[in-house]
Coordinates of C-alpha atoms (C1' of nucleotides) in Angstrom, one line a residue:
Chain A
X696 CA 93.0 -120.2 -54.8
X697 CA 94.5 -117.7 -52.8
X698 CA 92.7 -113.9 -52.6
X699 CA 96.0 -112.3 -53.6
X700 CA 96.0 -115.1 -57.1
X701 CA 92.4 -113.4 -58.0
X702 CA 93.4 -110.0 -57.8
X703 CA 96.3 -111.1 -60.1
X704 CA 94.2 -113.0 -62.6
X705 CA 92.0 -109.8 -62.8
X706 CA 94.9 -107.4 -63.8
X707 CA 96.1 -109.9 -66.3
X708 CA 92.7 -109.8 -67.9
X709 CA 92.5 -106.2 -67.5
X710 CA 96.1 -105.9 -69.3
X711 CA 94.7 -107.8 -71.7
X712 CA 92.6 -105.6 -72.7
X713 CA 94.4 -102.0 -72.6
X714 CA 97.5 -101.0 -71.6
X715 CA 98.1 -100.5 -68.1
X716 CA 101.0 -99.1 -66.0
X717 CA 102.7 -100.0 -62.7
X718 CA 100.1 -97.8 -60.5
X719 CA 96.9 -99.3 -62.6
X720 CA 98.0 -102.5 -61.8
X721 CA 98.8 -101.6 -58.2
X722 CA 95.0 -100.3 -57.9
X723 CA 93.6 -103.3 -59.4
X724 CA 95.6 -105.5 -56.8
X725 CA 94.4 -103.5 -53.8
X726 CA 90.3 -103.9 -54.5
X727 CA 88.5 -105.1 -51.5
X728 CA 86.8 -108.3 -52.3
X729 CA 86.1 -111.9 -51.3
X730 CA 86.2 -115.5 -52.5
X731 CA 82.7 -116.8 -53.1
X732 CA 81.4 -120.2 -54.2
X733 CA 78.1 -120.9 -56.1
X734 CA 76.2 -124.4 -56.9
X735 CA 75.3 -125.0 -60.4
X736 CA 71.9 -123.4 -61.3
X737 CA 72.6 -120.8 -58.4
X738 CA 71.2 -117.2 -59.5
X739 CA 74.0 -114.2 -59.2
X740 CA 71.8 -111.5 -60.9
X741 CA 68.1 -111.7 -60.4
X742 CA 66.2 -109.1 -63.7
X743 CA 64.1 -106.3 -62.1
X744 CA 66.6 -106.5 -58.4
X745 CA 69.0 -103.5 -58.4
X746 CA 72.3 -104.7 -58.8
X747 CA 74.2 -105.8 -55.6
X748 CA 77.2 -104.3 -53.9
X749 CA 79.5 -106.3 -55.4
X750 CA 80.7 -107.1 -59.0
X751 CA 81.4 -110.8 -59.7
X752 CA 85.0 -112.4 -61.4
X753 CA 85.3 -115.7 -62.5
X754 CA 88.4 -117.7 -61.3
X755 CA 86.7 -121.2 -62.0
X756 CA 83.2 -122.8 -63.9
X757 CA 80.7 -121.2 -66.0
X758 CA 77.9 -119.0 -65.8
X759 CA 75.5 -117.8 -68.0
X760 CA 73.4 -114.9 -68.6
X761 CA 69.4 -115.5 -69.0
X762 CA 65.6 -114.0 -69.8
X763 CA 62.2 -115.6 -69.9
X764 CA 58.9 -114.6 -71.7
X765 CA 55.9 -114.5 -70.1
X766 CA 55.4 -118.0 -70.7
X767 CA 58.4 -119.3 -69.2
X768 CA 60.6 -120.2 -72.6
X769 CA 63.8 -118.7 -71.7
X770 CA 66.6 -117.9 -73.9
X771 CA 70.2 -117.8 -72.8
X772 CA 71.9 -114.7 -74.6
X773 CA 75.7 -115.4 -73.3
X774 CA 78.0 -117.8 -71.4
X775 CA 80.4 -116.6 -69.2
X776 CA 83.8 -118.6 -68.1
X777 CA 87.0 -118.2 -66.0
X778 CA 88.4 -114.6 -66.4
X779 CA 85.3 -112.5 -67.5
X780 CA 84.0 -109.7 -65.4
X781 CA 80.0 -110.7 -65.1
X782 CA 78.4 -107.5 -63.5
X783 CA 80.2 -104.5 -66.0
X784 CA 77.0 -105.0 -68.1
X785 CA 75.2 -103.1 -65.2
X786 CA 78.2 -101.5 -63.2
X787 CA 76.5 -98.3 -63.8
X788 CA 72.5 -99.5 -64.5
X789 CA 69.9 -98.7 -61.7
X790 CA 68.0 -101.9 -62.2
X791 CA 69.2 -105.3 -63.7
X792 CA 67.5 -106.5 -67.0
X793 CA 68.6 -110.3 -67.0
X794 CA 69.2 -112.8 -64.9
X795 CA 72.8 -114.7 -64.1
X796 CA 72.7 -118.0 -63.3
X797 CA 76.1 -120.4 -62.6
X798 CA 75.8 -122.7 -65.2
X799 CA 78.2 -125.3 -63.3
X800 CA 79.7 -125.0 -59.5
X801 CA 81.4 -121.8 -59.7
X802 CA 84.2 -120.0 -57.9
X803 CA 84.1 -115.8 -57.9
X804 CA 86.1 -113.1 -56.8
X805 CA 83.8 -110.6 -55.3
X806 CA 84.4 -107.4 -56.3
X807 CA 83.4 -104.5 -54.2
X808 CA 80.8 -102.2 -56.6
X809 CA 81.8 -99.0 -55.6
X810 CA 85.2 -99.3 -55.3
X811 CA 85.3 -100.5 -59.0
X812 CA 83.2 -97.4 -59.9
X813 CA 86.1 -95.3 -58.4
X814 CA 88.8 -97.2 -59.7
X815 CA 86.9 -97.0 -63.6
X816 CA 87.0 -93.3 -62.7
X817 CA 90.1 -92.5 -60.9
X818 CA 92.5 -94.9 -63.3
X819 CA 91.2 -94.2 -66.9
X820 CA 93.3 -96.9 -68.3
X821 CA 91.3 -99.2 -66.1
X822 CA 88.2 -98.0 -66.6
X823 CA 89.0 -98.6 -70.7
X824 CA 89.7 -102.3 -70.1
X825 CA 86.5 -102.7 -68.7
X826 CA 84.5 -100.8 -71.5
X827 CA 86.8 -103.0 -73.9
X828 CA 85.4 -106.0 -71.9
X829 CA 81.8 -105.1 -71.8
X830 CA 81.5 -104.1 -75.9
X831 CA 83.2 -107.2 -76.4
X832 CA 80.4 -108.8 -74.9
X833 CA 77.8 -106.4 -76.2
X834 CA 79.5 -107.8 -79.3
X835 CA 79.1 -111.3 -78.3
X836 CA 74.8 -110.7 -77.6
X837 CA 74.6 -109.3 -81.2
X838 CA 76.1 -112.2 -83.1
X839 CA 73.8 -114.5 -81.1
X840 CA 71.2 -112.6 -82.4
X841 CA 72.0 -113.4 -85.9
X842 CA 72.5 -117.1 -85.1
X843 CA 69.5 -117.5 -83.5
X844 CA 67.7 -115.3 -85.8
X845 CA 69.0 -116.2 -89.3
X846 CA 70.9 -119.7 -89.0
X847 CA 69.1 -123.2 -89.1
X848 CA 69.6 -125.7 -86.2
X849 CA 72.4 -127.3 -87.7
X850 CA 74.6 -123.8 -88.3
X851 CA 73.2 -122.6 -84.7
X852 CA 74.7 -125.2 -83.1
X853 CA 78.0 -125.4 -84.9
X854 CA 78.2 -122.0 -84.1
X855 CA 78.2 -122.1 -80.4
X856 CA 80.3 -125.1 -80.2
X857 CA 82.7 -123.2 -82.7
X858 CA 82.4 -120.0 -79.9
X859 CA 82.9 -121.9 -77.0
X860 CA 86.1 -123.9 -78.7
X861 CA 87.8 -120.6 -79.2
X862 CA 86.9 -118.7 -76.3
X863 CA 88.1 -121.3 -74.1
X864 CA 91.4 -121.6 -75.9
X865 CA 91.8 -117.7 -75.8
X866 CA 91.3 -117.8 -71.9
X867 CA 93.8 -121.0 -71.5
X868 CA 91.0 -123.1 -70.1
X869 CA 91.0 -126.0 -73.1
X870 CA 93.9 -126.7 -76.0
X871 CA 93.3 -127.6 -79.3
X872 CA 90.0 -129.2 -80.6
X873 CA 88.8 -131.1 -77.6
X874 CA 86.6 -129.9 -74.3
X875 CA 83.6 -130.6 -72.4
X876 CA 81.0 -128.3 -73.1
X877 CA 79.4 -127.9 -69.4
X878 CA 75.6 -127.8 -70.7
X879 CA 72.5 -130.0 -70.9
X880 CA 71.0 -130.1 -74.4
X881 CA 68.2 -128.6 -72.9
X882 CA 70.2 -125.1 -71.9
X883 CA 71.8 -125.7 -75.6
X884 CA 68.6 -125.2 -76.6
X885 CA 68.2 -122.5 -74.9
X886 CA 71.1 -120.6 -76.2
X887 CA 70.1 -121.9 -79.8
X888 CA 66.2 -121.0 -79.6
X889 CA 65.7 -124.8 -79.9
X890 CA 63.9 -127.1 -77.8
X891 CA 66.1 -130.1 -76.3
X892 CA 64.8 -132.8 -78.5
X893 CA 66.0 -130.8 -81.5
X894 CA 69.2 -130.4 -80.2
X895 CA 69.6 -133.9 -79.6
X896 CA 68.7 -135.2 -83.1
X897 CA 71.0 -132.1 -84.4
X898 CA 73.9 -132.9 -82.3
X899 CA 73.7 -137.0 -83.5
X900 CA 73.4 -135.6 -87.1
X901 CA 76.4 -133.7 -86.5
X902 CA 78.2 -136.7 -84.9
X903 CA 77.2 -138.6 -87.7
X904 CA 78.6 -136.4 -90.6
X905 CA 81.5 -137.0 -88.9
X906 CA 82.1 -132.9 -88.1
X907 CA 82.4 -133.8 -84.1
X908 CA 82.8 -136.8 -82.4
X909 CA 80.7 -136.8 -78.8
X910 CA 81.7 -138.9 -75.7
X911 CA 79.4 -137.6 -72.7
X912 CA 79.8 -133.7 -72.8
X913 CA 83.0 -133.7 -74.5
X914 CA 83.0 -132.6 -77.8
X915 CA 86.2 -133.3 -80.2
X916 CA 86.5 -131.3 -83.6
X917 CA 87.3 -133.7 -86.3
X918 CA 87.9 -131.2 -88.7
X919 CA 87.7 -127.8 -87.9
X920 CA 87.5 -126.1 -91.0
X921 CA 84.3 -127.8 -91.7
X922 CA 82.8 -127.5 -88.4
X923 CA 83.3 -123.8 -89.2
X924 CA 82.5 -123.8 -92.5
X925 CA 79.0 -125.4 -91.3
X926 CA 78.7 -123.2 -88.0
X927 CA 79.4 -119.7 -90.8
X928 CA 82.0 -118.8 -87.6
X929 CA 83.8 -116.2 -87.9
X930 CA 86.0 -115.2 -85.2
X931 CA 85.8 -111.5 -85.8
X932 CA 83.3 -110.8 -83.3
X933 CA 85.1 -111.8 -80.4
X934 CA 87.7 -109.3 -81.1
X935 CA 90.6 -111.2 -79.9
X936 CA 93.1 -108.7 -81.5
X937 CA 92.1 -106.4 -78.4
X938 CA 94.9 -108.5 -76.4
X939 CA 97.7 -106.9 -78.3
X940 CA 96.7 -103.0 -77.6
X941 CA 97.8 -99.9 -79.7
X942 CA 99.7 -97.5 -78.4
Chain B
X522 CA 69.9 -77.2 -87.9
X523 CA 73.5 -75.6 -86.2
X524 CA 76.4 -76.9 -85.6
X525 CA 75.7 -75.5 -81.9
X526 CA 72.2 -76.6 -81.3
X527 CA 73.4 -80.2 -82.3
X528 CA 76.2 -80.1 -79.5
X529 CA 73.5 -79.0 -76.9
X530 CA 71.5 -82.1 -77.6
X531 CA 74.4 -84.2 -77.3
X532 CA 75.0 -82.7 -73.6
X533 CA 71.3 -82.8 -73.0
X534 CA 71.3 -86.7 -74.2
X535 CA 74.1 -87.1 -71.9
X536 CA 72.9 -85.3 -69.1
X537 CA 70.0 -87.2 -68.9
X538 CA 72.2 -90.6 -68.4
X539 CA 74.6 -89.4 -65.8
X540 CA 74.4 -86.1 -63.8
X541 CA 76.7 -83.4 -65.8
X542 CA 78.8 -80.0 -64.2
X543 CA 79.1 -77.0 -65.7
X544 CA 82.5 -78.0 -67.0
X545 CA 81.0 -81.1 -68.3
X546 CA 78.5 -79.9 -70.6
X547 CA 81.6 -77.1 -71.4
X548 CA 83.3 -80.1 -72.8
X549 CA 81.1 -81.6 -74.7
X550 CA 80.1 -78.2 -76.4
X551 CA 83.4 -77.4 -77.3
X552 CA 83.9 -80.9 -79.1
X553 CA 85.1 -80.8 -82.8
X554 CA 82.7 -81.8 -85.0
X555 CA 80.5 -81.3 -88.4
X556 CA 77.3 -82.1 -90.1
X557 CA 76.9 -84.7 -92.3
X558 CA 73.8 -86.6 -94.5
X559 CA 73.4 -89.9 -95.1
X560 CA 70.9 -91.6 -97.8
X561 CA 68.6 -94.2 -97.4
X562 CA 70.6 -97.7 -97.1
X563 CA 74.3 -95.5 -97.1
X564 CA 76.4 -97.4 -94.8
X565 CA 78.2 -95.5 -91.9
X566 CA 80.2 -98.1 -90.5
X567 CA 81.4 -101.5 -92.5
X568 CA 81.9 -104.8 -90.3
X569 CA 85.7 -106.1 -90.8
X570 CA 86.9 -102.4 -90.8
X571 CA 88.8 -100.2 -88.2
X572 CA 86.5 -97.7 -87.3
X573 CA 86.2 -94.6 -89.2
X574 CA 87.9 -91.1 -87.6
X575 CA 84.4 -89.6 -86.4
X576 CA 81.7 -90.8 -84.1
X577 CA 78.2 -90.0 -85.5
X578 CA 75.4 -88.8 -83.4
X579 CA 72.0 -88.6 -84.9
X580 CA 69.9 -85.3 -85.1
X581 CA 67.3 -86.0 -87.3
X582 CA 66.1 -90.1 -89.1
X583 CA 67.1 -93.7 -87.9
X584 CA 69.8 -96.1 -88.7
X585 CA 69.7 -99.9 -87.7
X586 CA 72.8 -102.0 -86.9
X587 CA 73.2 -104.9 -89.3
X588 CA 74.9 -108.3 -89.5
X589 CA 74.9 -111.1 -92.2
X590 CA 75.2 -114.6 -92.6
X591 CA 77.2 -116.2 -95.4
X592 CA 74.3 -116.9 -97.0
X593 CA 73.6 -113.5 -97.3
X594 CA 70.4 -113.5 -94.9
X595 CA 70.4 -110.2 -92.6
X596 CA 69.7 -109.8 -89.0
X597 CA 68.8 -106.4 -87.9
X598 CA 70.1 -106.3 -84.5
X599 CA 68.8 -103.0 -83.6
X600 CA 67.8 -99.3 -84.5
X601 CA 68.9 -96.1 -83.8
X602 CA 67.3 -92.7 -83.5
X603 CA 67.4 -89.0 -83.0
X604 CA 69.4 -88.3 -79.8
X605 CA 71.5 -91.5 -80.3
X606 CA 75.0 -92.0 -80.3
X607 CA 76.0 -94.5 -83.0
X608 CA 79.9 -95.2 -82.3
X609 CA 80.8 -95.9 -78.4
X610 CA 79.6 -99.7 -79.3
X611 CA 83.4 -99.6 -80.6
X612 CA 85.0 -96.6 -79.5
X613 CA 87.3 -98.6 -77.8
X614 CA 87.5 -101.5 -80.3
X615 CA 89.8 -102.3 -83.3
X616 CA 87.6 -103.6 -85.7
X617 CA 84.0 -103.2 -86.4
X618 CA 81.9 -106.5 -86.0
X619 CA 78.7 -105.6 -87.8
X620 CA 77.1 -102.8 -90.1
X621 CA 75.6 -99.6 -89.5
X622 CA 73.5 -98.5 -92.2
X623 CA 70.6 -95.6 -92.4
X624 CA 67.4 -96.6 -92.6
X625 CA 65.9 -93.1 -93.6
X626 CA 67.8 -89.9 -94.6
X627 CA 69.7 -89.4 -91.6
X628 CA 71.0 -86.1 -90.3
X629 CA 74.0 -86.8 -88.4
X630 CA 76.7 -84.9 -86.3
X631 CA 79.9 -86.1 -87.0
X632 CA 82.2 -86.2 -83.8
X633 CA 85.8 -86.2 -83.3
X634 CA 86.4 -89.8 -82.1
X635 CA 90.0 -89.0 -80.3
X636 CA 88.3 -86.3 -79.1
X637 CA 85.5 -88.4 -77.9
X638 CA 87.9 -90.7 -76.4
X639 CA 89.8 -88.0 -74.8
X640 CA 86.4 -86.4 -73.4
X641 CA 85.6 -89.8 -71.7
X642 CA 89.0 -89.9 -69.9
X643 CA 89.1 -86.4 -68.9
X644 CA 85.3 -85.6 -67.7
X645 CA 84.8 -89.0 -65.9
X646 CA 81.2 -87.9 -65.3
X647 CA 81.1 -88.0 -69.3
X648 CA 82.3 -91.2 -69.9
X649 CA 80.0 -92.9 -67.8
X650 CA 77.0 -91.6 -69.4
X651 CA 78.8 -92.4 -72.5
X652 CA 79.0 -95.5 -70.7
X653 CA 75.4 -95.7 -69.7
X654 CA 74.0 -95.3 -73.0
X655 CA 76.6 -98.3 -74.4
X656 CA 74.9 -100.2 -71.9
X657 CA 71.7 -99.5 -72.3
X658 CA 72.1 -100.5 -76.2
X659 CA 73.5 -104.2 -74.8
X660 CA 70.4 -104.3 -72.7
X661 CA 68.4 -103.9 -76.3
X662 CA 70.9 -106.7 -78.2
X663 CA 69.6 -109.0 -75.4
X664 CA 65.7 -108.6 -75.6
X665 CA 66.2 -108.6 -79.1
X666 CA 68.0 -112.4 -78.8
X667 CA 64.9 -113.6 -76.8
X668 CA 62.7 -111.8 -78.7
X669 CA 64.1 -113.6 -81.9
X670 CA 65.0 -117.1 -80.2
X671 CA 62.0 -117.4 -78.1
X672 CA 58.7 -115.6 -79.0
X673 CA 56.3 -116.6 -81.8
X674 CA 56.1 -114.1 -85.1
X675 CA 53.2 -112.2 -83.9
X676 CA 54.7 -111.0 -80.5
X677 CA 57.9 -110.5 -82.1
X678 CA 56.5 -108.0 -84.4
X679 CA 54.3 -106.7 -81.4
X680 CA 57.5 -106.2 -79.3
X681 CA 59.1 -104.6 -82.0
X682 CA 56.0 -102.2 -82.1
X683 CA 56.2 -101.4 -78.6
X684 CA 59.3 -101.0 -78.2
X685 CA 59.7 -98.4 -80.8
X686 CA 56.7 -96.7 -79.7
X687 CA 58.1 -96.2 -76.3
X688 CA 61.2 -95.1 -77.2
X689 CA 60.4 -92.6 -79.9
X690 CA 57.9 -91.3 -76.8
X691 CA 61.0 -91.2 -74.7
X692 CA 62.9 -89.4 -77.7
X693 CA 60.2 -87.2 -77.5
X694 CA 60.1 -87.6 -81.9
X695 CA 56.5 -89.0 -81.4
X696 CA 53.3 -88.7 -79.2
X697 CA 51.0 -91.2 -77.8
X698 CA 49.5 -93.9 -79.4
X699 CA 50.8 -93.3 -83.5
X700 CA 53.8 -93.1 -85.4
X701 CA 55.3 -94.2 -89.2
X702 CA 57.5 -96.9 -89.0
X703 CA 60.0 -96.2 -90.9
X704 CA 60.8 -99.8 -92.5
X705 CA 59.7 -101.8 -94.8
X706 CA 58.0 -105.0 -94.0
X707 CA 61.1 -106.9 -95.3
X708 CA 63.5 -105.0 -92.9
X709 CA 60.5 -105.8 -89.7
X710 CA 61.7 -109.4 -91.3
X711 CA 64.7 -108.7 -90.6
X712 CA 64.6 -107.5 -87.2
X713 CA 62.6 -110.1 -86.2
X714 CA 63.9 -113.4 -87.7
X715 CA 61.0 -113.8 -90.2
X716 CA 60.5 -113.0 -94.0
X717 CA 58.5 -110.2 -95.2
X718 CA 55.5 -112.3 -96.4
X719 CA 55.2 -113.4 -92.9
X720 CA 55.3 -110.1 -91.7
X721 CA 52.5 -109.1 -94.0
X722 CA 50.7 -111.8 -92.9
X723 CA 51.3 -111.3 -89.1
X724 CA 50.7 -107.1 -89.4
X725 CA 47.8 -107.8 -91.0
X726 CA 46.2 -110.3 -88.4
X727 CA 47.1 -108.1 -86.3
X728 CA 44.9 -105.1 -87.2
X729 CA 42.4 -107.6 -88.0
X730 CA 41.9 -108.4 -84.6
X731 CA 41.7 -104.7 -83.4
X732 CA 45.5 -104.3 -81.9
X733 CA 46.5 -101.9 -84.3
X734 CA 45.6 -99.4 -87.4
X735 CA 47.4 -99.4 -90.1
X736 CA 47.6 -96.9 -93.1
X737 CA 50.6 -96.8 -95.2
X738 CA 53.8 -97.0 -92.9
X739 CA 51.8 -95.4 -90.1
X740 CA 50.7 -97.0 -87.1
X741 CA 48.0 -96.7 -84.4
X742 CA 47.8 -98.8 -81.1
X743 CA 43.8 -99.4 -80.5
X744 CA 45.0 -100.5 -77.4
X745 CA 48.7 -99.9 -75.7
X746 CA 47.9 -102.9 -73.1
X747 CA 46.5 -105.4 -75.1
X748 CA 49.5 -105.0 -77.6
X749 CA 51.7 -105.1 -74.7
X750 CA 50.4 -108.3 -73.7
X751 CA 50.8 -109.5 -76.9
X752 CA 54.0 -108.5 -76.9
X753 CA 55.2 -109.9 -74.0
X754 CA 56.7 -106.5 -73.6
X755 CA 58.4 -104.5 -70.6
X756 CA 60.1 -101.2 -71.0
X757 CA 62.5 -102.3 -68.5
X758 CA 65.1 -103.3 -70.7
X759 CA 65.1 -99.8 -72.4
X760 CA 66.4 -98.3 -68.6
X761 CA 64.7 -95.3 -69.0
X762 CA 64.3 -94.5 -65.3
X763 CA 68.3 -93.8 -65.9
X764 CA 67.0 -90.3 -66.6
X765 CA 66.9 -89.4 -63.5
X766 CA 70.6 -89.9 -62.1
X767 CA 71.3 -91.0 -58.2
X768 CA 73.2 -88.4 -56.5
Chain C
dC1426 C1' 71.5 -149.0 -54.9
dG1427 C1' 67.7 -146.2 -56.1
dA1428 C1' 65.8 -141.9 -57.6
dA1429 C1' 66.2 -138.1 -60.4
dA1430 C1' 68.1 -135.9 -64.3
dA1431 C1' 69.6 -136.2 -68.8
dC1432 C1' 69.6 -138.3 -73.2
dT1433 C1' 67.3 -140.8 -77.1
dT1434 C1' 63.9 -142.1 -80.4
dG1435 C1' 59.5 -142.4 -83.0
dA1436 C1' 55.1 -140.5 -84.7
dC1437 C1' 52.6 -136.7 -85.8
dC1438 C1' 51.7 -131.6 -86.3
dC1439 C1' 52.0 -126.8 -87.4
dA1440 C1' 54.1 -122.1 -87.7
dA1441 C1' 56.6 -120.1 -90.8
dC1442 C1' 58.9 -120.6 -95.4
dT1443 C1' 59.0 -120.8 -100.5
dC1444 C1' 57.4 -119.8 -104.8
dA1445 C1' 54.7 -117.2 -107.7
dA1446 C1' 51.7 -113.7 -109.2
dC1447 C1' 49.6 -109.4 -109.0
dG1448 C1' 48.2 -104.8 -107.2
dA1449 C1' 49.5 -100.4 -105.1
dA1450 C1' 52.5 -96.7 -104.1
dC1451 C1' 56.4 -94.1 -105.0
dG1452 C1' 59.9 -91.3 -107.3
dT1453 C1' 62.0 -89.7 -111.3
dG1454 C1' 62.6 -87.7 -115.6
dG1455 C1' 60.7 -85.7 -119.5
Chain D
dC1250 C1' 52.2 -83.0 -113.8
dC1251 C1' 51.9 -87.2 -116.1
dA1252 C1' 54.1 -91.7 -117.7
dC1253 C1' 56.4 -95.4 -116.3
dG1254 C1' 59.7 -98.3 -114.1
dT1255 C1' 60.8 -99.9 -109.6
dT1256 C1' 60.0 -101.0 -105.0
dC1257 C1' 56.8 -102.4 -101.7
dG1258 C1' 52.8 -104.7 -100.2
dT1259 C1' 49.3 -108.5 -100.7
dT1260 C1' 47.6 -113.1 -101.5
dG1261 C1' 47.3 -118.1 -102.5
dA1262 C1' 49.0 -122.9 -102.7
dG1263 C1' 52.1 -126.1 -101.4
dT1264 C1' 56.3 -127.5 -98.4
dT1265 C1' 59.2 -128.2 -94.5
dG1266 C1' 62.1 -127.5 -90.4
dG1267 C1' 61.6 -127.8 -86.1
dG1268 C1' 58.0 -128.4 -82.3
dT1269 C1' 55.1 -131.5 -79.4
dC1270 C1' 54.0 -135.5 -77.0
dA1271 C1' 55.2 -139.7 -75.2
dA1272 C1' 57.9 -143.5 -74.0
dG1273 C1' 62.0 -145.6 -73.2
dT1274 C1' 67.2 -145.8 -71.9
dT1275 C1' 71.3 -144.2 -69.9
dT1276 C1' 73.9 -141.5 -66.7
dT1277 C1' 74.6 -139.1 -62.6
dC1278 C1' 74.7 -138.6 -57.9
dG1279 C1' 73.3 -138.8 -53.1

DNA sequence: CGAAAACTTGACCCAACTCAACGAACGTGG
DNA sequence: CCACGTTCGTTGAGTTGGGTCAAGTTTTCG
């Protein structure tokens, strides 16, 4: 993965999201940055720490974002893959109020902070891709609300199998009905406000209905329409229709 | 209330997030708008729909942000007050993932969203506190996801509590220590992931045990810390040291 | 190959739910 | 300003979905 590829996966993204011209793109592709690695379990965003100097862009893996009570349960409130900005929840926050964690080995493009500030400010067209990108997400924290508010275990867990089957097939990482979902059962739990037992005996019922089929991590849909229809997914939320901008 | 004084607290709201020019605050005074009044349970934005022509911002009541499982059970994923903008969640977006409803009478200032949009892209200093606030509003749709996925009933309702205490402090709509809640128990259900017996239950227990006073809607912290501790609550999610912009 | 992490399963428990009834407060019209 | 219907709050009894604890088993990975 070559420096100059990441810059061109980010204005693809970007374009994505809003309609951008020859000098947006051009501005995009001339952002200082650097390729990073992380190690599974490897914190990008500590909660409380004021943001760093540089904003993160996936090019490969997972990450997710986290916060603990008190106690220590922690709840996972969104999963992050190849192609998503991670810091523009808090490009322009004084203090960071969660934590980001890579949720396998991860490879990032950093970004340089304040030269993405500028650019937000100095292309506008840019700047509205990444506000497109952030509500999307703040979109994304408010549906897991409901599903871990409102759904049982069995819907809960439909539902972010559902999510992570058609976000990866919007960013090109899996095809149809079939991909390895890169968490313990313990941190689907965690997103799910389950504990990893429950998830376990959920997942086997699942299995057993005969709506998925399990072998390791990866997870086949044998019917989607049911898995849905169990998971009350609805695809609405991740606005998807964004990547075909008005004029 | 005047159309003008409601355009002054907008800049004032705004200036608070993000340090404002003369020419800013010029702007945002000389934005098309009008007053409008909402009834109790009157939705202002439907999920599925393209957003509406205007972008309300609220001068006087609340209004919470809604979302609903098939099965018709509600999540309340957050509430609004005075001084809050209600539309910049999707003032980029197509469609509108969840409801917007008014929880009291609601007193609103109906915005201009091209104009809006336009102000953003024209006064950059604008459309990051625009920006800012968006943010800020994501930062509450995550506590509220651990809050609902990972506390027990009592320090949900606590949390909730606190955290509307502090902000209507903030707001400057109440004073230390007491204010009316303006929900019923089922809609503190609602926002928390429980049902309203359980609420009932859990409100009662406690003012039995000293945290609070109750009478009516009206509520009275005995104690702010031992609540807090209950609550497992931190204002840092609510970002209100944003108030005071960096140079 | 061996240790650690992840997964699986069973037995038991409890926080919160459901259902149902009733009392209190509210607002609306006459 | 009172009557009354409706919404909201309160309480009890019984149920249950998911948690806890504990002991294997399998997989992963150095």
């Amino acid at each position: 993965m070559s420096d100059a590829s990441a810059l061109i996966k980010l204005a693809g993204k970007l374009g994505s999201l809003n309609r951008l011209d020859a000098e947006d793109r051009a501005a995009i592709l001339a952002l200082p940055h650097r390729m990073r690695t992380y190690d599974p379990a490897a914190y990008l965003v500590r909660e409380g720490q004021p943001p760093g100097k540089h904003c993160s862009f996936i090019i490969a893996g997972f990450a997710f974002r986290q916060k603990q009570t008190a106690q220590g349960t922690r709840q996972i409130v969104s999963i992050n893959m190849a192609g998503d900005l991670l810091d523009l929840q808090q490009l322009f926050l004084k203090i960071s109020d969660h934590n980001i964690q890579a949720l396998t080995r991860l490879e990032t493009a950093e970004l340089d902070r304040a030269a993405l500030r500028a650019l937000a400010r100095e292309r506008p067209a840019v700047g509205e891709a990444m506000w497109i990108d952030a509500m999307i997400e703040a979109s994304i924290f408010r549906e897991w609300a409901l599903n871990v508010g409102r759904r049982d275990a069995r819907a809960r867990i439909a539902h972010l199998l559902c999510e992570f089957a058609t976000r990866m097939k919007a960013a090109g990482i899996a095809t149809d009905g079939r991909y390895e979902l890169p968490m313990t059962q313990e941190q689907i739990g965690d997103a799910t406000g389950l504990t990893g037992v429950h998830v376990n005996r959920t997942l086997r019922s699942l299995a057993a209905d005969g709506l998925i089929h399990r072998d390791r991590r990866f997870l086949g849909f044998a019917d989607w329409d049911r898995v849905r229809a169990a998971a009350d997914f609805s695809a609405l939320y991740l606005h998807l229709d964004q990547s075909a901008p008005e004029g």
